[in-house]
mmCIF file of C-alpha atoms in Angstrom:
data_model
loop_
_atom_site.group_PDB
_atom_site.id
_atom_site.type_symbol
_atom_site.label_atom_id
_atom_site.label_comp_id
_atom_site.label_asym_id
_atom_site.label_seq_id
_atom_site.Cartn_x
_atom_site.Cartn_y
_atom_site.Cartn_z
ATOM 1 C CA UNK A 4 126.639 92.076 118.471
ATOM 2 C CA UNK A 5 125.151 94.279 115.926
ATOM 3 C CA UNK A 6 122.698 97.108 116.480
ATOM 4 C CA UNK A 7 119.169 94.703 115.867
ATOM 5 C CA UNK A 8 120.183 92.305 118.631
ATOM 6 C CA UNK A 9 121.910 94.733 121.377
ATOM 7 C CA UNK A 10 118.291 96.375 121.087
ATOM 8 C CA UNK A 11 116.657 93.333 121.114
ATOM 9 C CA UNK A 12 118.343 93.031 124.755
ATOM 10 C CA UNK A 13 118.151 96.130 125.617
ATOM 11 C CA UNK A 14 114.922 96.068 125.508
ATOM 12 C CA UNK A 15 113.665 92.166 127.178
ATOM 13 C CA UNK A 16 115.888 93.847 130.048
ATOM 14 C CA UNK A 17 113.980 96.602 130.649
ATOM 15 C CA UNK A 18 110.896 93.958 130.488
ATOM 16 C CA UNK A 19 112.578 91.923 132.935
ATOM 17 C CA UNK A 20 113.511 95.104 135.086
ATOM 18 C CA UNK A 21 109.693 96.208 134.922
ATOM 19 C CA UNK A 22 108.432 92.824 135.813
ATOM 20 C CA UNK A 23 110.776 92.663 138.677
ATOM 21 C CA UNK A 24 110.093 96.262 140.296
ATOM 22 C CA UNK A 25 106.347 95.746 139.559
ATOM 23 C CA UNK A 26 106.449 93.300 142.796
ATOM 24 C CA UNK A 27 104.650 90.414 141.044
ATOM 25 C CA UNK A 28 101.264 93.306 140.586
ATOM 26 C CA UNK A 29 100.862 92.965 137.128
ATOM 27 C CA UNK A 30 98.521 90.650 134.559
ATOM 28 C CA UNK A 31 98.965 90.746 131.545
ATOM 29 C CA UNK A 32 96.120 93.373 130.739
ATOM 30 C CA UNK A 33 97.998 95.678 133.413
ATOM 31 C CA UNK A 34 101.793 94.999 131.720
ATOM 32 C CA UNK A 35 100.611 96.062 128.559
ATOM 33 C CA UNK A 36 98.762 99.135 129.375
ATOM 34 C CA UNK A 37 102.189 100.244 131.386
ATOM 35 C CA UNK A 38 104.302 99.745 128.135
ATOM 36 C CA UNK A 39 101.889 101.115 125.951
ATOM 37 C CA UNK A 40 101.516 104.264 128.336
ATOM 38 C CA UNK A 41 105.021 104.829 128.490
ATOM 39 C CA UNK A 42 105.885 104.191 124.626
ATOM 40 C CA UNK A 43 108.887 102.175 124.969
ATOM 41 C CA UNK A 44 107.717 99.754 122.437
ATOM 42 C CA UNK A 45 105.169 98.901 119.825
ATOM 43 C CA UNK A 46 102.648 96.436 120.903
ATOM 44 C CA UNK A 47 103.937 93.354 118.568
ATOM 45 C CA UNK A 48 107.433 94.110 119.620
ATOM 46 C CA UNK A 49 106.000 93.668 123.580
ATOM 47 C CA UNK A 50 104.073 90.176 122.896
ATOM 48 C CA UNK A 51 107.096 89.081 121.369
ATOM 49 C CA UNK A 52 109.407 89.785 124.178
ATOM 50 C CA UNK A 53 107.136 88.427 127.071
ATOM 51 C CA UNK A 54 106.616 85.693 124.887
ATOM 52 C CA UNK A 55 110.059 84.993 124.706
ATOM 53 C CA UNK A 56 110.765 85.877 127.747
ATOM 54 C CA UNK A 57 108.292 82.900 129.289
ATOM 55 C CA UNK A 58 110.029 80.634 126.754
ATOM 56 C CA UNK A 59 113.718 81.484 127.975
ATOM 57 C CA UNK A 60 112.043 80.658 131.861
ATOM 58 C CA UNK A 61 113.140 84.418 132.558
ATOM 59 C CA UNK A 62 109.622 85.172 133.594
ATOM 60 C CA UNK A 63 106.580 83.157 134.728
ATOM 61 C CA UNK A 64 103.115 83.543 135.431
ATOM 62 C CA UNK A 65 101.543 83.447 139.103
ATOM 63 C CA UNK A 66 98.448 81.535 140.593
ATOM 64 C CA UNK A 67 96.576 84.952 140.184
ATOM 65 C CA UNK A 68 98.007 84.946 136.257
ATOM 66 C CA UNK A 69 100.344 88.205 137.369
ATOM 67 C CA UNK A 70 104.313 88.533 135.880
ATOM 68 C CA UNK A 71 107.010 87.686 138.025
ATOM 69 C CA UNK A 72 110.933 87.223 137.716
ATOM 70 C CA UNK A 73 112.484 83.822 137.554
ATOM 71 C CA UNK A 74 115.686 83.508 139.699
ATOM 72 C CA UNK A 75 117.491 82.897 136.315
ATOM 73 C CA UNK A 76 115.736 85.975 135.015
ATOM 74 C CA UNK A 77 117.246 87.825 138.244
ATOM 75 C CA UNK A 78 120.319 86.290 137.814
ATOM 76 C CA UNK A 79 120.178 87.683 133.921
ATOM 77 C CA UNK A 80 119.343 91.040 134.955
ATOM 78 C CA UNK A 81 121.396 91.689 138.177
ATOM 79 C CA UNK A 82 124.337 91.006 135.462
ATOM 80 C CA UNK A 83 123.405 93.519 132.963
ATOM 81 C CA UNK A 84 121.240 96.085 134.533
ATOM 82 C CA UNK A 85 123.929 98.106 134.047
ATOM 83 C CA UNK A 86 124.359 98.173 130.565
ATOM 84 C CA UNK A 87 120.659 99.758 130.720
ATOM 85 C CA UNK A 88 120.756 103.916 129.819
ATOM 86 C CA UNK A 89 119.948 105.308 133.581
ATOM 87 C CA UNK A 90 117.383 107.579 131.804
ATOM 88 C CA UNK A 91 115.422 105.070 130.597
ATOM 89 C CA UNK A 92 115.490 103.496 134.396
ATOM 90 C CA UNK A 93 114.831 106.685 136.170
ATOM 91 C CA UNK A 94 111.622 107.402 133.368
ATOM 92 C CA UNK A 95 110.648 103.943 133.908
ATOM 93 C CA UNK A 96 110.554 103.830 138.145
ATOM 94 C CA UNK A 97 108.905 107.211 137.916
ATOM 95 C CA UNK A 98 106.269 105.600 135.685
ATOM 96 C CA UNK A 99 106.324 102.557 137.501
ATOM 97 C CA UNK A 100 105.500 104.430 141.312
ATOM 98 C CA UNK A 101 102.082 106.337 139.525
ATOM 99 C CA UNK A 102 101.126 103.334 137.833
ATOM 100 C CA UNK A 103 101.517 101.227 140.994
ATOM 101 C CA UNK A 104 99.503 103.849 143.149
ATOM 102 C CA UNK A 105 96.799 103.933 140.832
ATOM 103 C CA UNK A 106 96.632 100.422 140.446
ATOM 104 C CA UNK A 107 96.582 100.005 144.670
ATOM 105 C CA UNK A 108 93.811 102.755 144.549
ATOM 106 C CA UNK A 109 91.641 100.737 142.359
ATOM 107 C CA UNK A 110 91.963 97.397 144.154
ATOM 108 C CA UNK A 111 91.555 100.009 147.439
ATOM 109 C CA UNK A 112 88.149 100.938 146.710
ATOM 110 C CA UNK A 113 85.257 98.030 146.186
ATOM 111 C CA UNK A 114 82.093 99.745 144.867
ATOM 112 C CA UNK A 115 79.423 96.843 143.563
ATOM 113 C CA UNK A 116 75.590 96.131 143.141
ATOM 114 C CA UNK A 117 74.019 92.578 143.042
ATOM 115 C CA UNK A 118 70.699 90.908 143.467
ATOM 116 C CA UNK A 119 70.064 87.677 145.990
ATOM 117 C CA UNK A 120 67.771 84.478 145.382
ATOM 118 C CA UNK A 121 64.743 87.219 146.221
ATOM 119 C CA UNK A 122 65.122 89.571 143.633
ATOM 120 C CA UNK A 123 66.058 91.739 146.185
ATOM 121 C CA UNK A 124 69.105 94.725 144.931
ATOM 122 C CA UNK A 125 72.297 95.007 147.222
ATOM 123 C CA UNK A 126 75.055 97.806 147.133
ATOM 124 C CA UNK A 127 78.438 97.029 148.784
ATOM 125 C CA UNK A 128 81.041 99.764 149.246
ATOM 126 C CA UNK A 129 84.276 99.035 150.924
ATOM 127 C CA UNK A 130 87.323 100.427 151.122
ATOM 128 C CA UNK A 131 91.168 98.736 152.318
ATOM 129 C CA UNK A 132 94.353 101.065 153.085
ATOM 130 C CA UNK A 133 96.778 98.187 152.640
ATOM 131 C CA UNK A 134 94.456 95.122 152.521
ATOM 132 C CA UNK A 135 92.732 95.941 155.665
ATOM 133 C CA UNK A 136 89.045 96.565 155.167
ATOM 134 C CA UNK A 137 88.332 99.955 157.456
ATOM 135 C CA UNK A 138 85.116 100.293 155.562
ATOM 136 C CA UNK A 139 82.114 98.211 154.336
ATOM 137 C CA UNK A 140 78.945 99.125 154.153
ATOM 138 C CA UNK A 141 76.079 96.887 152.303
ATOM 139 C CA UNK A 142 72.556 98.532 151.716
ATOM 140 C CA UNK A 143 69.291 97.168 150.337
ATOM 141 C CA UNK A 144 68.387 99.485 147.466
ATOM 142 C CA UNK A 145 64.958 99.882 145.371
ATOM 143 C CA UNK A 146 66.205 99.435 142.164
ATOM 144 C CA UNK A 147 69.020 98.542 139.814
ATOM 145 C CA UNK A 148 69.220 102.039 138.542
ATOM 146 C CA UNK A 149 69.719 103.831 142.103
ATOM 147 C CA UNK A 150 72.730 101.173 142.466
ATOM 148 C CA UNK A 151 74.258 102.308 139.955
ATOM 149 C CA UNK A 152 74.174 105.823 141.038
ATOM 150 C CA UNK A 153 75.226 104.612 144.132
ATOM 151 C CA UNK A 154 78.478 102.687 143.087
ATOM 152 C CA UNK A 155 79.708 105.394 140.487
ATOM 153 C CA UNK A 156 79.145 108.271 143.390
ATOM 154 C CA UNK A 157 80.518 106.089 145.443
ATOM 155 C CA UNK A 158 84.379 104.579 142.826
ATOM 156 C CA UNK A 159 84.497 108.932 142.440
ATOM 157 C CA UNK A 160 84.713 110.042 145.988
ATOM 158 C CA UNK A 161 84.489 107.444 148.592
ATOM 159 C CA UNK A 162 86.354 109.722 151.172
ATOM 160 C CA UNK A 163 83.313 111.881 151.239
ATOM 161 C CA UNK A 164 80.947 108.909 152.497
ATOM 162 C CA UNK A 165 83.345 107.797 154.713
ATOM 163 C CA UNK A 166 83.986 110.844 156.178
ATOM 164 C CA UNK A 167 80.197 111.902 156.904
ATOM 165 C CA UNK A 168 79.912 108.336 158.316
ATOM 166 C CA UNK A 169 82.494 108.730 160.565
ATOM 167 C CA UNK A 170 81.070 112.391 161.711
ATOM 168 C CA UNK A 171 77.886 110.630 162.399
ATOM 169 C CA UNK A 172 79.558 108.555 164.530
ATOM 170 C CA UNK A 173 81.430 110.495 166.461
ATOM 171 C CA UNK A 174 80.141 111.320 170.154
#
């Protein structure tokens, strides 16, 4: 095998190895932004790779449009995951755990403003620790302006609410 097409391998098995460790979390918008973060790849090189990837059936896309393994993709990469430099793995997982905490703190924290049939402007602020909602809180507001200011305070430090909630609570 000459030096294009062991790279060529190389490289849709680290895809496959990201896919698989990413626990079926990332889209596509999310996949990219990983591999673009970490520089592995160029962009074209990327598309090209998931798209053959999909084409091989190594990978597929979920009901919520996020990457997952095929079993034959598994089966591909269980067989040569070794062949794969143990640097690149150990740069990749370390990547892979910040991006996945990140990611889980953005889906953790629901900060939003909308209007009902009345006109009338609603704030909702949430927050889940492991897809339980311990916090939601929904408040008329005066204007679209103030729930803004409301949701961006809010996405920044949502402890801080909580927290003085919570005191205000507490007998």
């Amino acid at each position: 095998m000459n030096s294009n097409n062991l790279e060529l391998a190389q490289n849709k098995l680290i895809l496959l190895y990201i896919i698989k460790n990413s626990n079926g979390e990332f889209n596509d918008e999310q996949l990219t932004k990983f591999i673009l973060e970490i520089n592995l790849f160029n962009f074209f090189y990327f598309k090209q790779y998931i798209a053959e990837l999909s084409e091989s059936e190594f990978i597929f896309l979920d009901n919520e449009e996020n990457y997952n393994v095929t079993n034959e993709g598994l089966n591909t990469l269980n067989m040569f995951v070794n062949e794969l430099p143990t640097t690149i793995l150990e740069e990749i997982d370390t990547y892979l755990n910040t991006f996945k905490k990140d990611l889980i703190s953005k889906k953790s924290i629901i900060a939003k403003y909308y209007k009902d049939d009345f006109d009338r402007i609603y704030v909702n602020l949430a927050i889940k620790e492991s897809n339980v909602e311990i916090f939601n809180l929904t408040l008329e507001v005066p204007t679209k302006e103030y729930a803004k200011k409301i949701t961006e305070k809010f996405k920044i430090q949502p402890e801080v609410l909580y927290l003085k909630i919570i005191e205000q609570l507490d007998i």
